[in-house]
mmCIF file of C-alpha atoms and ligand atoms in Angstrom:
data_model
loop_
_atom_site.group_PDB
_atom_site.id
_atom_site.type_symbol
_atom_site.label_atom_id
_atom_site.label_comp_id
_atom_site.label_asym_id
_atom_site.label_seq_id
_atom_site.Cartn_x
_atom_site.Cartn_y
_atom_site.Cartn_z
ATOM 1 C CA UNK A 24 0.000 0.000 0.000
ATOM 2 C CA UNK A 25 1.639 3.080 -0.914
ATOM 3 C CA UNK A 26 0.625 6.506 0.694
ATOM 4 C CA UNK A 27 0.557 9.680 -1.338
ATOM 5 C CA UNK A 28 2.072 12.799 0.359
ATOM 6 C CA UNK A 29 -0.782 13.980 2.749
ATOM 7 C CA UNK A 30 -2.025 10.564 3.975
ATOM 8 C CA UNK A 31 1.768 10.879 5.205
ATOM 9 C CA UNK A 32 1.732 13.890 6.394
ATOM 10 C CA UNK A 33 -1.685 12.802 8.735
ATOM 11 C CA UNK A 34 -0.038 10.064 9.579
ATOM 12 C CA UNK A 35 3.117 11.234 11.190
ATOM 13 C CA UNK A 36 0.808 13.902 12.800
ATOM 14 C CA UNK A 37 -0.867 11.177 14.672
ATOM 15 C CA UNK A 38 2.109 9.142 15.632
ATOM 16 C CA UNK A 39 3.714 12.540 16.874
ATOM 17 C CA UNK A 40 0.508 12.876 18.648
ATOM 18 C CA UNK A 41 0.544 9.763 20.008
ATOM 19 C CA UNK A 42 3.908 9.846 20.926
ATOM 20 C CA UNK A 43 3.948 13.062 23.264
ATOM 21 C CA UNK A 44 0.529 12.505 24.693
ATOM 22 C CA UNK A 45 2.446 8.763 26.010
ATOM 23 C CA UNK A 46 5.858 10.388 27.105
ATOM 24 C CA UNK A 47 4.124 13.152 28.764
ATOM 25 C CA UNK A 48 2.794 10.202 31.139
ATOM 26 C CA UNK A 49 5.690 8.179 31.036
ATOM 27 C CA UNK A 50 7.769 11.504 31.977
ATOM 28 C CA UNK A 51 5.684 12.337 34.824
ATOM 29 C CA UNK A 52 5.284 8.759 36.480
ATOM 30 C CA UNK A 53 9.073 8.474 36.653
ATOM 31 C CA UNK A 54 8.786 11.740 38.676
ATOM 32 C CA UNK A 55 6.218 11.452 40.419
ATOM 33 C CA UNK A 56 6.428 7.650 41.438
ATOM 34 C CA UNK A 57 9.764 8.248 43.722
ATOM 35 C CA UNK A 58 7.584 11.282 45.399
ATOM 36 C CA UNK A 59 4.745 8.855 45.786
ATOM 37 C CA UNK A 60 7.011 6.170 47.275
ATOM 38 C CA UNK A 61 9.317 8.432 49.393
ATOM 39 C CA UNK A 62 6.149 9.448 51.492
ATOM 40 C CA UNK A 63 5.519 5.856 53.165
ATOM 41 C CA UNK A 64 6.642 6.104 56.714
ATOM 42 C CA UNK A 65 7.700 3.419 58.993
ATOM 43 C CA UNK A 66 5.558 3.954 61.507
ATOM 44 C CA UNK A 67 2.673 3.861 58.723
ATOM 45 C CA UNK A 68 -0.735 1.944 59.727
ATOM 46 C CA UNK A 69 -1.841 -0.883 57.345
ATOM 47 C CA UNK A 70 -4.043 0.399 56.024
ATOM 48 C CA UNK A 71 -2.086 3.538 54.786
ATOM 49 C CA UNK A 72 0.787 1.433 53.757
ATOM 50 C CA UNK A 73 -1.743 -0.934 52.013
ATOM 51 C CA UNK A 74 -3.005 2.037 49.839
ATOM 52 C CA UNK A 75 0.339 3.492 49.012
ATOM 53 C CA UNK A 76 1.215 -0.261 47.789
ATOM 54 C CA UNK A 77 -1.806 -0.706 45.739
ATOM 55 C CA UNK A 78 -1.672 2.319 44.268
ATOM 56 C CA UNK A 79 1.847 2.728 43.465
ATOM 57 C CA UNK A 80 1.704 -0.893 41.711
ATOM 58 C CA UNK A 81 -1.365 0.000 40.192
ATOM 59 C CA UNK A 82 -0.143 3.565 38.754
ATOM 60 C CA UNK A 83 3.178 1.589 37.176
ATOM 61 C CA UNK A 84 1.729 -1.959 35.652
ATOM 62 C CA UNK A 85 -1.333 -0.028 34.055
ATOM 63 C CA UNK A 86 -0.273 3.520 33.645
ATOM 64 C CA UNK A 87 3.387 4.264 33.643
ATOM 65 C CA UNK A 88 4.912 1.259 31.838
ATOM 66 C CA UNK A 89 2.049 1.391 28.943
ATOM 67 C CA UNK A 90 2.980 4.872 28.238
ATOM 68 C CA UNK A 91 6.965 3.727 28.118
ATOM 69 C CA UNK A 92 5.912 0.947 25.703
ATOM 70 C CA UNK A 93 3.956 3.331 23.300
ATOM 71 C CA UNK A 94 6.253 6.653 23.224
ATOM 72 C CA UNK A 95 9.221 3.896 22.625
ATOM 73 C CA UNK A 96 6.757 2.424 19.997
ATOM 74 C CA UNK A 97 5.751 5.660 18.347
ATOM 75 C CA UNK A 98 9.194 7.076 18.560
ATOM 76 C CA UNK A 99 10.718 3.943 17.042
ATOM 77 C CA UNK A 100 8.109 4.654 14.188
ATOM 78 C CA UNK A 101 8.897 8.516 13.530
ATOM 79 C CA UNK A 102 12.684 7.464 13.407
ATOM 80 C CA UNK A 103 11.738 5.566 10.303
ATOM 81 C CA UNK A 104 8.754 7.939 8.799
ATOM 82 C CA UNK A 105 10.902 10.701 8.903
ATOM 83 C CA UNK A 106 14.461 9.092 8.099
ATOM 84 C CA UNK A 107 15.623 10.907 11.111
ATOM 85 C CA UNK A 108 19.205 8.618 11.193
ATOM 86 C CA UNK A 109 20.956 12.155 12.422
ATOM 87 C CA UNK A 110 23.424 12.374 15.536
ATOM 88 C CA UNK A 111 21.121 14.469 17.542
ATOM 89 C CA UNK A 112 18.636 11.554 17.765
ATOM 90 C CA UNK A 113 21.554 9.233 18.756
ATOM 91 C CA UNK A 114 22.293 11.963 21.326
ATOM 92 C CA UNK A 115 18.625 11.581 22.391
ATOM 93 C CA UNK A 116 18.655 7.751 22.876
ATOM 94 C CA UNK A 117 21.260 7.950 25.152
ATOM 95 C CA UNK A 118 18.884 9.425 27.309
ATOM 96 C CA UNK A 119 16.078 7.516 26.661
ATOM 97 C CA UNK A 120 18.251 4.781 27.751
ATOM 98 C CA UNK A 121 18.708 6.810 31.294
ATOM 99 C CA UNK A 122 14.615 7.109 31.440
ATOM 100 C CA UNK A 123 14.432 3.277 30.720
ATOM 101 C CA UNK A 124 17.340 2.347 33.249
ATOM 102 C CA UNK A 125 15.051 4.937 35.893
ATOM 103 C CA UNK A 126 12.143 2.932 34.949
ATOM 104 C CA UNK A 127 13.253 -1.001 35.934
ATOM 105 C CA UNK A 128 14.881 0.880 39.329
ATOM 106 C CA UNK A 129 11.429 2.652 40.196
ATOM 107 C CA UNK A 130 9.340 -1.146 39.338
ATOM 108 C CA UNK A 131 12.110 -2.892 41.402
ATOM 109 C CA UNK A 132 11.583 -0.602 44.185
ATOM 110 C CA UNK A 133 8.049 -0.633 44.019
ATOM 111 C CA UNK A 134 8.034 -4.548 43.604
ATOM 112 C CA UNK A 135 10.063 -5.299 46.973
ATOM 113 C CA UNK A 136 8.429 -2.404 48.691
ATOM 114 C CA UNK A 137 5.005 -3.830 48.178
ATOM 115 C CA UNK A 138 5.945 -7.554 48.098
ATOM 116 C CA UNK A 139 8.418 -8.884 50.430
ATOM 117 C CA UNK A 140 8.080 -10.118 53.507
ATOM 118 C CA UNK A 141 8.931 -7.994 56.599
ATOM 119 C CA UNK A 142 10.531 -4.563 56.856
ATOM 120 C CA UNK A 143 11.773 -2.269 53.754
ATOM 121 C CA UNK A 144 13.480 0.694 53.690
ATOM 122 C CA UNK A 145 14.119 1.888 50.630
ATOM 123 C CA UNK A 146 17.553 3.230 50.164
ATOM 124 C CA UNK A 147 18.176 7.150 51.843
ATOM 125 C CA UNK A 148 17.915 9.398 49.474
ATOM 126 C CA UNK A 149 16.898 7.610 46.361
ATOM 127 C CA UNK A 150 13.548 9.685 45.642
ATOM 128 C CA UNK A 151 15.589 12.865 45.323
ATOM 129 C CA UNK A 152 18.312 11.183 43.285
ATOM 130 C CA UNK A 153 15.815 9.206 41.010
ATOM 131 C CA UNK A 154 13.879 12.495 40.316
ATOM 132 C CA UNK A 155 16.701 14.837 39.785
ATOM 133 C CA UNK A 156 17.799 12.208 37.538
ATOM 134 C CA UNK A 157 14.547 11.309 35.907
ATOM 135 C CA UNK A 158 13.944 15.786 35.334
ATOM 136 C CA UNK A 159 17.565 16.031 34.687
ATOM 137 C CA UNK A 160 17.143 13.274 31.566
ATOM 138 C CA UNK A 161 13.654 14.757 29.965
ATOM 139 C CA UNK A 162 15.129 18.082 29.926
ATOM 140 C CA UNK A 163 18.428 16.984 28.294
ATOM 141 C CA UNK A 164 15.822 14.947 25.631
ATOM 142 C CA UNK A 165 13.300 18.259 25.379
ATOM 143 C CA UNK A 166 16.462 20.453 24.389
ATOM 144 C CA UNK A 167 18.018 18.329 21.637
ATOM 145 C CA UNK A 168 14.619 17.343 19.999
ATOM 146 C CA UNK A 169 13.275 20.893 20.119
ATOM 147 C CA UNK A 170 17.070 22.986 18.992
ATOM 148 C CA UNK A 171 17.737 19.404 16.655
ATOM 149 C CA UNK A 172 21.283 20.453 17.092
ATOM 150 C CA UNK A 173 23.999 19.911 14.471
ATOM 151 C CA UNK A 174 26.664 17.443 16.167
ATOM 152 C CA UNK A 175 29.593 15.674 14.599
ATOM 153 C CA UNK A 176 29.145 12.340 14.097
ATOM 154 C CA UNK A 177 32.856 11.719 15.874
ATOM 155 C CA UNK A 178 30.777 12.072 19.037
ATOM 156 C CA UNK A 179 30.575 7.858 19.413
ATOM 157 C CA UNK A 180 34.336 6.397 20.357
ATOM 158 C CA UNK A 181 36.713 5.574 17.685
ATOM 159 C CA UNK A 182 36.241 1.764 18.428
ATOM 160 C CA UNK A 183 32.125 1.745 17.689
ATOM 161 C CA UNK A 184 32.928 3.178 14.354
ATOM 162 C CA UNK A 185 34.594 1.065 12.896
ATOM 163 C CA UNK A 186 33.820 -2.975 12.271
ATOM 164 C CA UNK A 187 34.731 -5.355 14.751
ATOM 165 C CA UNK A 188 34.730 -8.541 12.507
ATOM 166 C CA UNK A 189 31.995 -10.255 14.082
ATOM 167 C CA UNK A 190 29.369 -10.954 11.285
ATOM 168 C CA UNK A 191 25.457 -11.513 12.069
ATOM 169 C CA UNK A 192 24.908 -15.578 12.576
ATOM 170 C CA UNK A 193 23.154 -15.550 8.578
ATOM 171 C CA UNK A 194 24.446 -15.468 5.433
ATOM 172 C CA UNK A 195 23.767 -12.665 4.088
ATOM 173 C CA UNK A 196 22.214 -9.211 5.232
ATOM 174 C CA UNK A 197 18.598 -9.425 4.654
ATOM 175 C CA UNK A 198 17.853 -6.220 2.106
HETATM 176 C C1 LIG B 201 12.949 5.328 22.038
HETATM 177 C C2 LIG B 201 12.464 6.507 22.379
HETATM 178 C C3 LIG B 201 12.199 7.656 21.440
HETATM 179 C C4 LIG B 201 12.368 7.726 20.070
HETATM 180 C C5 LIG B 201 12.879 6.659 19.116
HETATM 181 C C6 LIG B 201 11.936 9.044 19.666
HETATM 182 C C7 LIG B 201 11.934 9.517 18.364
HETATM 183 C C8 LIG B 201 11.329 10.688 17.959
HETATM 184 C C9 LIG B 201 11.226 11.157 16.579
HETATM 185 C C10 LIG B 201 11.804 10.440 15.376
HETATM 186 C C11 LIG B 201 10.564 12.323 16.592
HETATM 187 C C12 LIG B 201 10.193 13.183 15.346
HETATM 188 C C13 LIG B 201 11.163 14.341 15.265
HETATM 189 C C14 LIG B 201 10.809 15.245 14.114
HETATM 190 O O1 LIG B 201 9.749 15.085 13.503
HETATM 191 O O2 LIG B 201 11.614 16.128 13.800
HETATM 192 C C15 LIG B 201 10.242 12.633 17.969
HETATM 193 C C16 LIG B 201 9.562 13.763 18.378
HETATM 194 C C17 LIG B 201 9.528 14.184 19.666
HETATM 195 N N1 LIG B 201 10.019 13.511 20.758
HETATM 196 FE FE1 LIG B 201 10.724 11.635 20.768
HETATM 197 N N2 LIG B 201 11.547 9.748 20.778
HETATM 198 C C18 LIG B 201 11.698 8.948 21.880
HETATM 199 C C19 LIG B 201 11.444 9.301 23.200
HETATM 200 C C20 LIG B 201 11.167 10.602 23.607
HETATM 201 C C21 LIG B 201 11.180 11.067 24.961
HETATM 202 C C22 LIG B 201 11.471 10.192 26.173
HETATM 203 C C23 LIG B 201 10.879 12.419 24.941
HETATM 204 C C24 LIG B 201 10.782 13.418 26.046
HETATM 205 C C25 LIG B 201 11.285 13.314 27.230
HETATM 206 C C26 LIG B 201 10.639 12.777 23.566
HETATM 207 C C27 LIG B 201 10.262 14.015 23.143
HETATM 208 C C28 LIG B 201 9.855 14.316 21.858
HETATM 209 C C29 LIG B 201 9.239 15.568 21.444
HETATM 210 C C30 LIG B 201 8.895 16.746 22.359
HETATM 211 C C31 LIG B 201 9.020 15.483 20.066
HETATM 212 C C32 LIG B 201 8.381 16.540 19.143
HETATM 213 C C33 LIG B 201 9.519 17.352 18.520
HETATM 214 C C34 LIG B 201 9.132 18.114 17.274
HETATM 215 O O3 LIG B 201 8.159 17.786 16.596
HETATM 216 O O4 LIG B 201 9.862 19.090 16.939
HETATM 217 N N3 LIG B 201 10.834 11.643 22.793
HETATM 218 N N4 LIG B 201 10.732 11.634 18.770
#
């Protein structure tokens, strides 16, 4: 099925859509999350702590991680759509990568802090590392996708630039 030129056009308007609308939520659970988590209190009643569990877990297995899954998605699509193979994007994956590194620390924190047995305190300090972190990252991401900088593309070490003699496991590169 081929698309003419404004069928395209829609479409990447949709997926752009799409895409903001999901890293806008994904963006603010990684923030908010640690805040969440940081206010359970040791001396906490069941019932409170039960509520902060349930609704932390809730908040990340039906809200937060979705939205990761469909701004990665929707992202992954644009880079194609719009032949976007530039350093600036690169730039911006590295800090994906720091949002999706954030992301598997805030589950495993909420996962032991609502599961296991017994006492947990979560490490000092980690809400106000994770969300300086977390703001520090979608900032970084806002500025290079909004100025599109022109970098060199000598940014990535020598070594990654050049092959390393280990060939994919098929014959021949699929075209
Ligand atoms: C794997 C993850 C991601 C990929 C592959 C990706 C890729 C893309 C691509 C290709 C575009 C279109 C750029 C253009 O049309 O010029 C875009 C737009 C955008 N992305 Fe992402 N993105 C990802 C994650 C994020 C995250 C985490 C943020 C924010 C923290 C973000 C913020 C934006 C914004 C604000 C735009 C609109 C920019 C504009 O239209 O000028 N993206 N993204």
């Amino acid at each position: 099925m081929r698309l003419d030129a404004g069928e395209r056009y829609g479409m990447i308007v949709a997926i752009k859509f799409l895409h903001i609308a999901a890293l806008c939520l994904w963006c603010a659970g990684l923030i908010g999350l640690p805040l969440v988590l940081a206010r359970h209190q040791a001396n906490d009643d069941q019932s409170e702590y039960a509520r902060l569990r349930v609704m932390t877990h809730r908040a990340y297995t039906g809200i937060v991680t979705p939205a990761a899954v469909i701004a990665i998605v929707m992202g992954t699509a644009l880079v194609f759509l719009r032949g976007l193979f530039v350093p600036w994007m690169f730039a911006k994956l590295v800090g994906v990568g720091v949002l999706v590194l954030l992301h598997a620390w805030i589950g495993h924190v909420t996962l032991i802090a609502g599961e296991r047995q017994g006492n947990y305190d979560p490490p000092r300090g980690w809400p106000a590392m994770t969300v300086t972190i977390a703001t520090s990252a979608t900032v970084a991401i806002l500025l290079l996708v909004l100025s599109k900088p022109i970098l060199s593309d000598q940014l990535a070490p020598e070594w990654l630039m050049r092959p390393q003699d280990q060939p994919l496991p098929v014959d021949e590169v699929p075209i």
